[in-house]
């Protein structure tokens, strides 16, 4: 009987440790979700009780730049493109393009091969993708990949592994991007000088190669050292 109680205690402690780890790891997202759920709605008086929680998020978001509040209605059908204040053109052909993913090398290679088989019709070859880091998987895309193909690939990889990004780097501009989880056809990201943008994948991206700038977008932060340290070894 004592052994059973001892094993039960061990299991309980392990579960508690796992819960604490999850809370610490995803603390910001948990708080963010709680605050957004507390947004008052005019015709639902029950939501007014939680208004103070939402107001705290509003202050943190608008005065301290915490990017907590969702800027767009989650009841959207997910097909709408985001508005923009200007369009930023980019020298896509001259820049380098990378895919970064917190997954295994085998899985990322499998995702890329699936993408090539389904979407590319032989325009790109897997042999032209170059693995440049194995700790966090970084794959350099072929120089000939088009703006449309790169964004579709980014979207595909993000669908398979959430912690994934498409990276563009040229002498004039660098940015990171990922598939927006609130809509179906938007890539969102941020340039190296802090400008937030979206890319609407239903556009003719082979013709319209630009970033739709919108500082109201809610964009996750990205640790540039993930790729900068790897690129130093290639110079």
mmCIF file of C-alpha atoms in Angstrom:
data_model
loop_
_atom_site.group_PDB
_atom_site.id
_atom_site.type_symbol
_atom_site.label_atom_id
_atom_site.label_comp_id
_atom_site.label_asym_id
_atom_site.label_seq_id
_atom_site.Cartn_x
_atom_site.Cartn_y
_atom_site.Cartn_z
ATOM 1 C CA UNK A 1 0.000 0.000 0.000
ATOM 2 C CA UNK A 2 2.824 2.376 0.832
ATOM 3 C CA UNK A 3 4.413 1.688 -2.554
ATOM 4 C CA UNK A 4 1.172 2.589 -4.332
ATOM 5 C CA UNK A 5 0.905 5.848 -2.378
ATOM 6 C CA UNK A 6 4.551 6.582 -3.122
ATOM 7 C CA UNK A 7 4.029 6.036 -6.862
ATOM 8 C CA UNK A 8 0.881 8.149 -6.761
ATOM 9 C CA UNK A 9 2.825 10.969 -5.093
ATOM 10 C CA UNK A 10 5.554 10.781 -7.754
ATOM 11 C CA UNK A 11 2.988 10.943 -10.566
ATOM 12 C CA UNK A 12 1.269 13.885 -8.874
ATOM 13 C CA UNK A 13 4.554 15.780 -8.511
ATOM 14 C CA UNK A 14 5.455 15.138 -12.166
ATOM 15 C CA UNK A 15 2.052 16.384 -13.307
ATOM 16 C CA UNK A 16 2.435 19.469 -11.134
ATOM 17 C CA UNK A 17 5.888 20.171 -12.572
ATOM 18 C CA UNK A 18 4.484 19.779 -16.089
ATOM 19 C CA UNK A 19 1.670 22.203 -15.317
ATOM 20 C CA UNK A 20 4.064 24.781 -13.882
ATOM 21 C CA UNK A 21 6.345 24.426 -16.911
ATOM 22 C CA UNK A 22 3.416 25.018 -19.277
ATOM 23 C CA UNK A 23 2.257 28.060 -17.314
ATOM 24 C CA UNK A 24 5.739 29.580 -17.334
ATOM 25 C CA UNK A 25 6.422 28.729 -20.984
ATOM 26 C CA UNK A 26 3.103 30.061 -22.296
ATOM 27 C CA UNK A 27 2.477 32.709 -19.633
ATOM 28 C CA UNK A 28 2.247 35.622 -22.065
ATOM 29 C CA UNK A 29 -0.158 33.805 -24.388
ATOM 30 C CA UNK A 30 -2.336 32.724 -21.449
ATOM 31 C CA UNK A 31 -2.564 36.308 -20.155
ATOM 32 C CA UNK A 32 -3.155 37.591 -23.693
ATOM 33 C CA UNK A 33 -6.017 35.142 -24.248
ATOM 34 C CA UNK A 34 -7.559 35.971 -20.865
ATOM 35 C CA UNK A 35 -7.518 39.711 -21.566
ATOM 36 C CA UNK A 36 -8.975 39.338 -25.068
ATOM 37 C CA UNK A 37 -11.747 37.108 -23.713
ATOM 38 C CA UNK A 38 -12.604 39.908 -21.265
ATOM 39 C CA UNK A 39 -13.437 42.449 -23.976
ATOM 40 C CA UNK A 40 -16.835 44.025 -23.117
ATOM 41 C CA UNK A 41 -19.665 43.637 -25.625
ATOM 42 C CA UNK A 42 -22.445 46.212 -25.709
ATOM 43 C CA UNK A 43 -25.351 43.776 -25.954
ATOM 44 C CA UNK A 44 -23.967 41.222 -23.504
ATOM 45 C CA UNK A 45 -24.089 42.781 -20.005
ATOM 46 C CA UNK A 46 -22.421 39.738 -18.459
ATOM 47 C CA UNK A 47 -19.186 40.714 -20.200
ATOM 48 C CA UNK A 48 -19.163 44.130 -18.510
ATOM 49 C CA UNK A 49 -18.016 42.520 -15.255
ATOM 50 C CA UNK A 50 -14.641 41.759 -16.836
ATOM 51 C CA UNK A 51 -14.153 45.231 -18.325
ATOM 52 C CA UNK A 52 -11.397 46.191 -15.804
ATOM 53 C CA UNK A 53 -9.283 43.242 -16.990
ATOM 54 C CA UNK A 54 -9.682 44.320 -20.619
ATOM 55 C CA UNK A 55 -8.876 47.949 -19.721
ATOM 56 C CA UNK A 56 -5.578 46.820 -18.172
ATOM 57 C CA UNK A 57 -4.747 45.111 -21.463
ATOM 58 C CA UNK A 58 -5.784 48.224 -23.384
ATOM 59 C CA UNK A 59 -3.396 50.401 -21.360
ATOM 60 C CA UNK A 60 -0.518 47.929 -21.713
ATOM 61 C CA UNK A 61 -1.182 47.603 -25.443
ATOM 62 C CA UNK A 62 -1.586 51.261 -26.388
ATOM 63 C CA UNK A 63 0.778 52.993 -23.970
ATOM 64 C CA UNK A 64 3.516 50.420 -23.442
ATOM 65 C CA UNK A 65 3.488 48.490 -26.733
ATOM 66 C CA UNK A 66 2.855 45.035 -25.238
ATOM 67 C CA UNK A 67 0.779 43.935 -28.285
ATOM 68 C CA UNK A 68 -1.791 42.114 -26.182
ATOM 69 C CA UNK A 69 -5.118 42.983 -27.789
ATOM 70 C CA UNK A 70 -6.349 41.359 -30.983
ATOM 71 C CA UNK A 71 -6.836 44.139 -33.493
ATOM 72 C CA UNK A 72 -9.274 42.258 -35.702
ATOM 73 C CA UNK A 73 -12.577 40.512 -35.173
ATOM 74 C CA UNK A 74 -12.038 36.785 -34.684
ATOM 75 C CA UNK A 75 -15.517 36.138 -36.146
ATOM 76 C CA UNK A 76 -14.101 36.958 -39.568
ATOM 77 C CA UNK A 77 -14.338 34.134 -42.083
ATOM 78 C CA UNK A 78 -10.551 34.232 -42.308
ATOM 79 C CA UNK A 79 -10.510 35.131 -45.997
ATOM 80 C CA UNK A 80 -10.190 38.903 -45.687
ATOM 81 C CA UNK A 81 -6.977 40.663 -46.464
ATOM 82 C CA UNK A 82 -5.673 43.157 -43.943
ATOM 83 C CA UNK A 83 -5.786 46.873 -44.762
ATOM 84 C CA UNK A 84 -2.535 48.743 -45.274
ATOM 85 C CA UNK A 85 -1.261 52.295 -45.068
ATOM 86 C CA UNK A 86 1.322 51.868 -47.822
ATOM 87 C CA UNK A 87 2.967 49.280 -50.022
ATOM 88 C CA UNK A 88 6.677 48.573 -49.629
ATOM 89 C CA UNK A 89 8.425 47.182 -52.681
ATOM 90 C CA UNK A 90 11.356 44.832 -52.178
ATOM 91 C CA UNK A 91 14.315 43.555 -54.165
ATOM 92 C CA UNK A 92 13.168 39.963 -53.856
ATOM 93 C CA UNK A 93 15.285 38.540 -56.682
ATOM 94 C CA UNK A 94 18.565 39.778 -55.206
ATOM 95 C CA UNK A 95 17.936 38.714 -51.604
ATOM 96 C CA UNK A 96 18.417 35.412 -49.812
ATOM 97 C CA UNK A 97 15.427 33.434 -48.571
ATOM 98 C CA UNK A 98 15.393 31.014 -45.654
ATOM 99 C CA UNK A 99 12.959 28.763 -43.868
ATOM 100 C CA UNK A 100 13.473 28.334 -40.118
ATOM 101 C CA UNK A 101 11.515 25.704 -38.240
ATOM 102 C CA UNK A 102 11.623 24.252 -34.745
ATOM 103 C CA UNK A 103 11.225 20.717 -36.006
ATOM 104 C CA UNK A 104 13.523 17.897 -37.061
ATOM 105 C CA UNK A 105 15.587 17.914 -40.234
ATOM 106 C CA UNK A 106 13.737 14.872 -41.560
ATOM 107 C CA UNK A 107 10.337 16.460 -41.017
ATOM 108 C CA UNK A 108 11.274 19.765 -42.628
ATOM 109 C CA UNK A 109 12.742 17.986 -45.629
ATOM 110 C CA UNK A 110 9.543 15.942 -45.884
ATOM 111 C CA UNK A 111 7.398 19.100 -45.734
ATOM 112 C CA UNK A 112 9.445 20.741 -48.487
ATOM 113 C CA UNK A 113 9.229 17.663 -50.703
ATOM 114 C CA UNK A 114 5.454 17.519 -50.203
ATOM 115 C CA UNK A 115 5.201 21.187 -51.103
ATOM 116 C CA UNK A 116 7.284 20.710 -54.254
ATOM 117 C CA UNK A 117 5.185 17.738 -55.354
ATOM 118 C CA UNK A 118 1.851 19.464 -54.775
ATOM 119 C CA UNK A 119 2.451 23.101 -55.723
ATOM 120 C CA UNK A 120 5.511 23.533 -57.908
ATOM 121 C CA UNK A 121 5.033 21.279 -60.948
ATOM 122 C CA UNK A 122 8.763 20.706 -61.293
ATOM 123 C CA UNK A 123 9.728 24.391 -61.204
ATOM 124 C CA UNK A 124 11.961 23.828 -58.167
ATOM 125 C CA UNK A 125 14.131 20.884 -57.172
ATOM 126 C CA UNK A 126 14.710 19.718 -53.609
ATOM 127 C CA UNK A 127 18.435 19.405 -54.333
ATOM 128 C CA UNK A 128 18.598 23.198 -54.645
ATOM 129 C CA UNK A 129 17.581 23.707 -51.002
ATOM 130 C CA UNK A 130 20.595 24.006 -48.705
ATOM 131 C CA UNK A 131 20.619 22.995 -45.034
ATOM 132 C CA UNK A 132 22.774 25.492 -43.120
ATOM 133 C CA UNK A 133 21.988 24.681 -39.492
ATOM 134 C CA UNK A 134 20.923 21.541 -37.635
ATOM 135 C CA UNK A 135 20.398 22.872 -34.094
ATOM 136 C CA UNK A 136 17.373 24.865 -35.092
ATOM 137 C CA UNK A 137 16.681 23.805 -38.645
ATOM 138 C CA UNK A 138 17.504 26.518 -41.197
ATOM 139 C CA UNK A 139 17.044 25.786 -44.882
ATOM 140 C CA UNK A 140 18.234 28.195 -47.557
ATOM 141 C CA UNK A 141 15.847 28.366 -50.497
ATOM 142 C CA UNK A 142 16.958 28.332 -54.141
ATOM 143 C CA UNK A 143 17.796 31.715 -55.640
ATOM 144 C CA UNK A 144 15.187 31.207 -58.348
ATOM 145 C CA UNK A 145 12.256 30.726 -55.968
ATOM 146 C CA UNK A 146 9.562 33.298 -56.732
ATOM 147 C CA UNK A 147 7.839 35.600 -54.256
ATOM 148 C CA UNK A 148 4.649 33.581 -54.652
ATOM 149 C CA UNK A 149 6.420 30.242 -54.168
ATOM 150 C CA UNK A 150 8.326 31.457 -51.116
ATOM 151 C CA UNK A 151 5.219 32.743 -49.349
ATOM 152 C CA UNK A 152 3.250 29.623 -50.181
ATOM 153 C CA UNK A 153 6.128 27.517 -48.849
ATOM 154 C CA UNK A 154 6.220 29.595 -45.649
ATOM 155 C CA UNK A 155 2.484 29.088 -45.243
ATOM 156 C CA UNK A 156 2.806 25.348 -45.830
ATOM 157 C CA UNK A 157 5.642 24.908 -43.311
ATOM 158 C CA UNK A 158 3.831 27.012 -40.684
ATOM 159 C CA UNK A 159 0.763 24.826 -41.120
ATOM 160 C CA UNK A 160 2.855 21.737 -40.357
ATOM 161 C CA UNK A 161 4.942 23.286 -37.546
ATOM 162 C CA UNK A 162 3.681 26.421 -35.817
ATOM 163 C CA UNK A 163 7.117 27.696 -34.745
ATOM 164 C CA UNK A 164 8.323 28.315 -38.292
ATOM 165 C CA UNK A 165 9.270 31.436 -40.219
ATOM 166 C CA UNK A 166 10.155 32.640 -43.675
ATOM 167 C CA UNK A 167 13.182 34.944 -43.667
ATOM 168 C CA UNK A 168 14.195 37.386 -46.384
ATOM 169 C CA UNK A 169 17.568 39.130 -46.293
ATOM 170 C CA UNK A 170 19.077 41.581 -48.778
ATOM 171 C CA UNK A 171 21.324 44.627 -48.613
ATOM 172 C CA UNK A 172 18.267 46.889 -48.616
ATOM 173 C CA UNK A 173 15.798 44.981 -46.463
ATOM 174 C CA UNK A 174 15.383 42.075 -44.080
ATOM 175 C CA UNK A 175 12.173 40.665 -42.677
ATOM 176 C CA UNK A 176 10.686 37.651 -40.950
ATOM 177 C CA UNK A 177 7.245 36.291 -41.724
ATOM 178 C CA UNK A 178 4.873 33.504 -40.777
ATOM 179 C CA UNK A 179 1.352 32.334 -41.519
ATOM 180 C CA UNK A 180 -1.296 34.341 -39.669
ATOM 181 C CA UNK A 181 -3.348 31.981 -37.500
ATOM 182 C CA UNK A 182 -6.399 34.282 -37.481
ATOM 183 C CA UNK A 183 -6.937 34.173 -41.235
ATOM 184 C CA UNK A 184 -6.463 31.695 -44.036
ATOM 185 C CA UNK A 185 -4.619 33.607 -46.732
ATOM 186 C CA UNK A 186 -2.373 36.085 -44.928
ATOM 187 C CA UNK A 187 1.326 36.011 -44.182
ATOM 188 C CA UNK A 188 2.324 38.562 -41.536
ATOM 189 C CA UNK A 189 5.681 39.720 -40.242
ATOM 190 C CA UNK A 190 8.028 42.563 -39.408
ATOM 191 C CA UNK A 191 10.941 44.216 -41.202
ATOM 192 C CA UNK A 192 14.338 44.817 -39.629
ATOM 193 C CA UNK A 193 13.377 48.462 -39.020
ATOM 194 C CA UNK A 194 10.196 47.495 -37.166
ATOM 195 C CA UNK A 195 7.526 47.910 -39.837
ATOM 196 C CA UNK A 196 4.702 45.384 -39.558
ATOM 197 C CA UNK A 197 3.225 44.008 -42.740
ATOM 198 C CA UNK A 198 0.941 41.459 -44.316
ATOM 199 C CA UNK A 199 1.117 39.550 -47.591
ATOM 200 C CA UNK A 200 -2.190 38.413 -49.052
ATOM 201 C CA UNK A 201 -1.516 35.103 -50.776
ATOM 202 C CA UNK A 202 -4.550 35.343 -53.080
ATOM 203 C CA UNK A 203 -2.930 38.298 -54.822
ATOM 204 C CA UNK A 204 -0.934 37.737 -57.986
ATOM 205 C CA UNK A 205 2.324 37.678 -56.029
ATOM 206 C CA UNK A 206 4.431 37.104 -59.124
ATOM 207 C CA UNK A 207 3.317 40.578 -60.181
ATOM 208 C CA UNK A 208 2.578 42.319 -56.861
ATOM 209 C CA UNK A 209 5.851 41.842 -55.005
ATOM 210 C CA UNK A 210 5.408 44.172 -52.072
ATOM 211 C CA UNK A 211 4.675 44.232 -48.350
ATOM 212 C CA UNK A 212 1.401 45.739 -47.120
ATOM 213 C CA UNK A 213 2.481 47.944 -44.217
ATOM 214 C CA UNK A 214 0.129 48.137 -41.232
ATOM 215 C CA UNK A 215 1.420 49.021 -37.764
ATOM 216 C CA UNK A 216 -1.847 47.865 -36.149
ATOM 217 C CA UNK A 217 -1.137 44.227 -36.913
ATOM 218 C CA UNK A 218 -0.433 41.928 -33.992
ATOM 219 C CA UNK A 219 2.899 40.318 -34.910
ATOM 220 C CA UNK A 220 4.890 37.914 -32.774
ATOM 221 C CA UNK A 221 8.477 38.773 -31.940
ATOM 222 C CA UNK A 222 11.314 36.883 -33.575
ATOM 223 C CA UNK A 223 14.799 36.199 -32.239
ATOM 224 C CA UNK A 224 17.084 37.324 -35.068
ATOM 225 C CA UNK A 225 20.088 35.635 -33.456
ATOM 226 C CA UNK A 226 18.577 32.309 -34.566
ATOM 227 C CA UNK A 227 19.669 33.068 -38.101
ATOM 228 C CA UNK A 228 22.340 35.762 -37.694
ATOM 229 C CA UNK A 229 24.696 33.431 -35.830
ATOM 230 C CA UNK A 230 24.294 30.784 -38.520
ATOM 231 C CA UNK A 231 24.863 33.203 -41.387
ATOM 232 C CA UNK A 232 28.137 34.414 -39.871
ATOM 233 C CA UNK A 233 29.623 30.986 -40.528
ATOM 234 C CA UNK A 234 28.753 31.285 -44.217
ATOM 235 C CA UNK A 235 30.563 34.588 -44.751
#
